C-alpha positions as a LaTeX table, in Angstrom:
\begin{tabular}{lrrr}
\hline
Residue & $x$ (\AA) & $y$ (\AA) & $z$ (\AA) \\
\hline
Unk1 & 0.00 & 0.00 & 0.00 \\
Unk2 & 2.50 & 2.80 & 1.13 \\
Unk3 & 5.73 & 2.36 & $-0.78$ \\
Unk4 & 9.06 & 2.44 & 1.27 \\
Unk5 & 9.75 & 6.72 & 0.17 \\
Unk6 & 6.12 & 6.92 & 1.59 \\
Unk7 & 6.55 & 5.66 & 4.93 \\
Unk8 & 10.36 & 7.86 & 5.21 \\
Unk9 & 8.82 & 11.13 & 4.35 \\
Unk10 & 6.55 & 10.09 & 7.25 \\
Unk11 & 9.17 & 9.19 & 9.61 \\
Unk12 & 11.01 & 12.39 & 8.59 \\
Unk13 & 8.28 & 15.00 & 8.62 \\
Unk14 & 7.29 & 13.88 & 12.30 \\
Unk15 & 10.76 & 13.62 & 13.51 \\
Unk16 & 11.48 & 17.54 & 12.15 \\
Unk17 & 7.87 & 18.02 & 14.51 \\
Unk18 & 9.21 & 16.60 & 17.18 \\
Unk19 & 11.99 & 18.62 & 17.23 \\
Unk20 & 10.49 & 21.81 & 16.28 \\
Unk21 & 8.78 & 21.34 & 19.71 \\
Unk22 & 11.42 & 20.65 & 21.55 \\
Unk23 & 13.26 & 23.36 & 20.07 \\
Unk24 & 10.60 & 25.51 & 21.06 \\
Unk25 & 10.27 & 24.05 & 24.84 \\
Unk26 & 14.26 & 24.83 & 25.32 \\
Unk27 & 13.48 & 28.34 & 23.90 \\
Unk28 & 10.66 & 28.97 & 26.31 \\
Unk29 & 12.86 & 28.11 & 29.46 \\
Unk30 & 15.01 & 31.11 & 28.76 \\
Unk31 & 13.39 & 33.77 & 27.50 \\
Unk32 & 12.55 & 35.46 & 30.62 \\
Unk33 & 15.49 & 35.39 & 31.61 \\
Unk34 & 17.20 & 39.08 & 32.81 \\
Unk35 & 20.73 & 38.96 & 31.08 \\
Unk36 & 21.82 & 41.99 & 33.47 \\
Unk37 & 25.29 & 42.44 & 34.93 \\
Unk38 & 27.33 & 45.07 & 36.77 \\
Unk39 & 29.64 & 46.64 & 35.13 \\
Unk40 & 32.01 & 48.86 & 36.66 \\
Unk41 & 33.65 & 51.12 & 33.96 \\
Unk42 & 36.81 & 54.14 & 34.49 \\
Unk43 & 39.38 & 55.66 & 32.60 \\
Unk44 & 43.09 & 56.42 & 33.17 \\
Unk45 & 43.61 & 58.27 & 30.12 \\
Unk46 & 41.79 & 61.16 & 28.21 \\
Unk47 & 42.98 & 62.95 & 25.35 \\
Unk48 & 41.74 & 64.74 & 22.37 \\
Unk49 & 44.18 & 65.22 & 19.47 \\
Unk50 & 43.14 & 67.31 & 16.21 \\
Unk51 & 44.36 & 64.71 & 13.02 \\
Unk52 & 43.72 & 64.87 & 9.28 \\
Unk53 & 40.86 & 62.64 & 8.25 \\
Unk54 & 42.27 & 60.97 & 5.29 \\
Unk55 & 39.11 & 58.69 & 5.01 \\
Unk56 & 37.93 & 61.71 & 3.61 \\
Unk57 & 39.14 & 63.82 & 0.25 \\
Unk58 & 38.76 & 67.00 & 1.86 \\
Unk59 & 41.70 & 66.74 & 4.32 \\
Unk60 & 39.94 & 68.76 & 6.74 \\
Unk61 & 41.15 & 67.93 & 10.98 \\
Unk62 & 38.97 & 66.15 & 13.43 \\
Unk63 & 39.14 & 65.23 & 17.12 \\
Unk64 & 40.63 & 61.98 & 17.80 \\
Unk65 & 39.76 & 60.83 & 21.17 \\
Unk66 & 42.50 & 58.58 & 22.87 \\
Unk67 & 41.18 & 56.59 & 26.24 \\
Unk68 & 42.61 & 53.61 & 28.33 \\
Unk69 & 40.03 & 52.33 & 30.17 \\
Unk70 & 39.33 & 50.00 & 33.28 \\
Unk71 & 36.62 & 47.56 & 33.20 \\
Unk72 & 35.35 & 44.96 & 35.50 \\
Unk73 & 32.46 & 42.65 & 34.93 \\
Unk74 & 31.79 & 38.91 & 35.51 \\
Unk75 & 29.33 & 37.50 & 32.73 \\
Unk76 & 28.86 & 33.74 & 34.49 \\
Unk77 & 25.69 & 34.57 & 35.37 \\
Unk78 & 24.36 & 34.69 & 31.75 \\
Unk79 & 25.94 & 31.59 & 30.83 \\
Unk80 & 22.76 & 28.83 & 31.02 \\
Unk81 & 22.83 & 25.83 & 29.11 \\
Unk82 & 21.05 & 27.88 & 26.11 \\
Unk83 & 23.65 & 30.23 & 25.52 \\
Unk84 & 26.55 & 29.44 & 23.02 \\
Unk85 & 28.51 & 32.60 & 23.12 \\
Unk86 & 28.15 & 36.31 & 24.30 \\
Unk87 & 29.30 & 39.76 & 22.08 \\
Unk88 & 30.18 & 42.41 & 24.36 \\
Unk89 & 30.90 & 45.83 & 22.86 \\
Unk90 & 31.76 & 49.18 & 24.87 \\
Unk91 & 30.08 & 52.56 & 23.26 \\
Unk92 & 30.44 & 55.83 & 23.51 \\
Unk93 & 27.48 & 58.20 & 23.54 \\
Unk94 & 27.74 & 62.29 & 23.05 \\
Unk95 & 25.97 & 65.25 & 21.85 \\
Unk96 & 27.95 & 67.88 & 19.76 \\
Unk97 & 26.72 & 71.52 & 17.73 \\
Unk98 & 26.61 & 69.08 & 14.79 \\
Unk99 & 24.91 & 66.11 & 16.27 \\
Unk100 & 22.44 & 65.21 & 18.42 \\
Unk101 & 23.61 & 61.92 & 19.10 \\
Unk102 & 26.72 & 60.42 & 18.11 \\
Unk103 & 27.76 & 56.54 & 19.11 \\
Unk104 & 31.04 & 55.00 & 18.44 \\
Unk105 & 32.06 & 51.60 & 19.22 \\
Unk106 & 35.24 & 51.50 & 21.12 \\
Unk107 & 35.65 & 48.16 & 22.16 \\
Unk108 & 34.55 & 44.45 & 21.50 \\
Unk109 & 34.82 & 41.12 & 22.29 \\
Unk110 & 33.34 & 37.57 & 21.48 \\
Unk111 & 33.46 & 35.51 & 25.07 \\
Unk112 & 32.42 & 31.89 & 24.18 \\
Unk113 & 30.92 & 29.20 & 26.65 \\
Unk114 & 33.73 & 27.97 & 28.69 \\
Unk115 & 35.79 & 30.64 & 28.38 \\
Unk116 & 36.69 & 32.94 & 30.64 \\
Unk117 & 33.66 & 35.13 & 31.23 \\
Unk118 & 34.60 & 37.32 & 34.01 \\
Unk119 & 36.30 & 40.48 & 33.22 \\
Unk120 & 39.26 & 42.60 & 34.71 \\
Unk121 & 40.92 & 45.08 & 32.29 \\
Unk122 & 43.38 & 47.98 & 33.69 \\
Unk123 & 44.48 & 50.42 & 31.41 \\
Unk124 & 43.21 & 48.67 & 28.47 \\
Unk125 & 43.50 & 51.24 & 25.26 \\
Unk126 & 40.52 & 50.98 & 22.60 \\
Unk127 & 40.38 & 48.67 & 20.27 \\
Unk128 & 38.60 & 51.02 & 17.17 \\
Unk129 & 40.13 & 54.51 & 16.77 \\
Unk130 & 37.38 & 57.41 & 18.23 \\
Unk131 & 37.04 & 59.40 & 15.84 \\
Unk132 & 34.65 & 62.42 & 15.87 \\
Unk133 & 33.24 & 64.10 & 12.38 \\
Unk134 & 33.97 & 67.70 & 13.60 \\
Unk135 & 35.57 & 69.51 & 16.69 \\
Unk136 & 33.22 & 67.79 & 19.36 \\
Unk137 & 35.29 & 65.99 & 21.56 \\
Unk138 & 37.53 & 68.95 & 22.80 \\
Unk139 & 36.31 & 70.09 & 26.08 \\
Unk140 & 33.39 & 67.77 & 26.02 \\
Unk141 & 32.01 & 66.96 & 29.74 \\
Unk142 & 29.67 & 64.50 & 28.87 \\
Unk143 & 31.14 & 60.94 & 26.88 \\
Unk144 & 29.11 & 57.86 & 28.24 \\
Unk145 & 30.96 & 55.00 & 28.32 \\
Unk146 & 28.77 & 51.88 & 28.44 \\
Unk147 & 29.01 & 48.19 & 28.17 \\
Unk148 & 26.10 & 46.39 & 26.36 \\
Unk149 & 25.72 & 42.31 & 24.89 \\
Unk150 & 24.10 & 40.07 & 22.71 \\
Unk151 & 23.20 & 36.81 & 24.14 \\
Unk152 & 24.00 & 34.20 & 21.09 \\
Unk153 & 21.80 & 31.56 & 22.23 \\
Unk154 & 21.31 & 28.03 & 20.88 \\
Unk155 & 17.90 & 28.16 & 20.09 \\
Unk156 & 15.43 & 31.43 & 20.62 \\
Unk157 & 15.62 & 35.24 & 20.32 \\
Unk158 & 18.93 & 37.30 & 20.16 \\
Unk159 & 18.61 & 40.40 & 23.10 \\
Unk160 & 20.63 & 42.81 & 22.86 \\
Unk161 & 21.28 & 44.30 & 26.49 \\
Unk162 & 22.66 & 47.05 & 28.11 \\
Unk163 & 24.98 & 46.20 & 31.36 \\
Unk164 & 24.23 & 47.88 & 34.58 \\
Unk165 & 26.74 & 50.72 & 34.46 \\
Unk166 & 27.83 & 53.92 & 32.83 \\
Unk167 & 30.82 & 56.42 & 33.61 \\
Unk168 & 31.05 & 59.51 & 32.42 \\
Unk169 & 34.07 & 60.94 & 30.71 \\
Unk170 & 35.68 & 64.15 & 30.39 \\
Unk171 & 37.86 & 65.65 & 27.49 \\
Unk172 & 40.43 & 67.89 & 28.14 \\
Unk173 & 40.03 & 71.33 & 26.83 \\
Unk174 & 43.68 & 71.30 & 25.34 \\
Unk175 & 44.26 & 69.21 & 22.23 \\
Unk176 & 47.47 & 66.55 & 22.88 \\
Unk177 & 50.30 & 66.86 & 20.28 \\
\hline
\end{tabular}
């Protein structure tokens, strides 16, 4: 009656059901979960020089920001059996004349399950040059540094979080040489 290609298109289509629903159970066990950590966040160096932009044809000089930064943070709490890996990245966040809001990324790092997760830089320098398009880092009071993630998990959503704390940086109001 059924022929054998029959009965293993049966056998495959409810074995990819089955495991649609247990993909689906793991994902419900961690999607409420939080992802929130303290992060403590500092600087030991702040300078502003004023470089040629030779990304651009014009040649004209921006504010280069140059920061070593502390951070300490232990991600072990958002390892659960669903997560595969974690991509931290640190930001900067500032207002200029120019801009309303301007965000750079400063820093990253992939931290996979088993590694290492907690955290415990001193002087670390950035890893992506902070550039700003104009004059707006010079004398600027208010640079939030911040730490956010995205959980990689195995199976389920990808949130993208923000850790639990900021610092606030201040530019000198002379340009380094």
């Amino acid at each position: 009656m059924n022929t054998f290609l029959s009965r293993v298109n049966t056998i495959f289509a409810f074995t990819l059901s089955v495991l649609a629903a247990l993909t689906f159970g793991c994902f419900l066990t961690t999607v409420f979960n939080d992802n929130i950590a303290p992060v403590q966040i500092g600087t030991t160096k702040a300078a502003v020089k004023n470089v040629a932009n030779f990304a651009a044809s014009t040649r004209e000089k921006n504010d280069l920001g140059q920061i070593a930064f502390d951070l300490h943070v232990d991600l072990a709490p958002l390892f659960n059996w669903n997560t595969k890996q974690l991509f931290l990245y640190m930001t900067a966040e500032y207002e200029t004349a120019n801009n309303k809001l301007n965000q750079v990324v400063l820093w990253d790092k992939i931290i996979k399950r088993g590694e290492n997760s907690k955290l415990d830089f001193k002087s670390m320098n950035t890893k992506y040059y902070f550039f700003d398009d104009g004059n707006g880092l010079r004398g600027n009071k208010n640079v939030t540094l911040s730490l956010a993630w995205n959980v990689i998990p195995n199976a389920g959503t990808l949130p993208r979080v923000k850790g639990d704390g900021r610092y606030i940086l201040k530019f000198p109001n002379e340009y380094r040489q």
